[in-house]
Coordinates of C-alpha atoms in Angstrom, one line a residue:
X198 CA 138.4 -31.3 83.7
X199 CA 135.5 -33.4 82.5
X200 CA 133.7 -35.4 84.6
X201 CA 131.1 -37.8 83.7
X202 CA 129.4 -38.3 87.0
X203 CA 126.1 -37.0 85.6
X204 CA 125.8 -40.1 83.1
X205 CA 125.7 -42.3 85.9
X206 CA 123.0 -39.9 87.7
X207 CA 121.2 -40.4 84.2
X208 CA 121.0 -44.1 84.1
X209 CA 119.5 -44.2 87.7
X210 CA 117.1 -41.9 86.7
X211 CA 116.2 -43.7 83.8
X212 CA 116.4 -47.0 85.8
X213 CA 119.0 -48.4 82.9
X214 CA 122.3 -50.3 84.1
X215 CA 125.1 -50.3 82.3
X216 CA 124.5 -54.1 80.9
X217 CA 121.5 -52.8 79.6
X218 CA 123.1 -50.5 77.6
X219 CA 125.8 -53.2 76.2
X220 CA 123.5 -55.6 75.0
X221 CA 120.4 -53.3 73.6
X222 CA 123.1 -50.2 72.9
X223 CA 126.1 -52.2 71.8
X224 CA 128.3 -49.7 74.0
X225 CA 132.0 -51.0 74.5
X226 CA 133.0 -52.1 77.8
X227 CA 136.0 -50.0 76.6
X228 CA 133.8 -47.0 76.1
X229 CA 132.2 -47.7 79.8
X230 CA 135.7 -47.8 81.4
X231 CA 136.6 -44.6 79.8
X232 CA 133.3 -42.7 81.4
X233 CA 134.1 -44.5 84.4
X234 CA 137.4 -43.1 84.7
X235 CA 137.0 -39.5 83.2
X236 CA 138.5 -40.6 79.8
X237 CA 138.6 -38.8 76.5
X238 CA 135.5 -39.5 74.2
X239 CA 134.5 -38.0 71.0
X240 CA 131.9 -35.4 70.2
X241 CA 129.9 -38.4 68.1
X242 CA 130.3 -40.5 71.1
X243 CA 128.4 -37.9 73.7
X244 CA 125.6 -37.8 70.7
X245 CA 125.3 -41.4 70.4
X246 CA 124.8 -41.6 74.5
X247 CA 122.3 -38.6 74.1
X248 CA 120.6 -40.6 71.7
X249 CA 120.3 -44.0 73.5
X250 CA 119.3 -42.2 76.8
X251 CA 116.8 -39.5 75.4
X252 CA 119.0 -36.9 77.1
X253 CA 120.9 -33.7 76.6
X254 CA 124.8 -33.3 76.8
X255 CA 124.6 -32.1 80.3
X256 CA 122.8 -35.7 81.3
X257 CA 126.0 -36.9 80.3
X258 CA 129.1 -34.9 81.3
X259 CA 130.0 -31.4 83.1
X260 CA 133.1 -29.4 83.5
X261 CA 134.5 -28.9 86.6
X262 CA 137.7 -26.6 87.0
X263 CA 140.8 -27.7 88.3
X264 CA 142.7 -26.2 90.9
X265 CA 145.9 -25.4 90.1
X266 CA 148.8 -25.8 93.0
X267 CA 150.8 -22.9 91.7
X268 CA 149.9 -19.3 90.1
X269 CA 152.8 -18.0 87.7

């Protein structure tokens, strides 16, 4: 699963809140709810968030396995 915890760790590094990023970004609130809740987002989306933030794609997102309940 992706997770994008570390875009949050990013923006508190980088002291930049997530209003910020709306009004000098234009970011989506849209776009914000789907890092918020671990949502699908395109390959030119990461690239435009590594852009605005000065970051690499690990600033932004990492995997993190899932478990699975049952082995076949």
């Amino acid at each position: 699963m992706i997770t994008y915890k570390p875009f949050y760790r990013t923006l508190v590094e980088k002291n930049i809140s997530t209003y910020m990023l709306i009004k000098n970004f234009h970011v989506s609130r849209s776009l914000l709810d789907r890092l918020k809740h671990d949502r699908a987002i395109s390959t030119q989306t990461i690239n435009d968030l590594c852009g605005f933030l000065d970051c690499r794609v690990e600033d932004i997102l990492e995997y993190q396995k899932e478990e699975s309940a049952e082995m076949p």
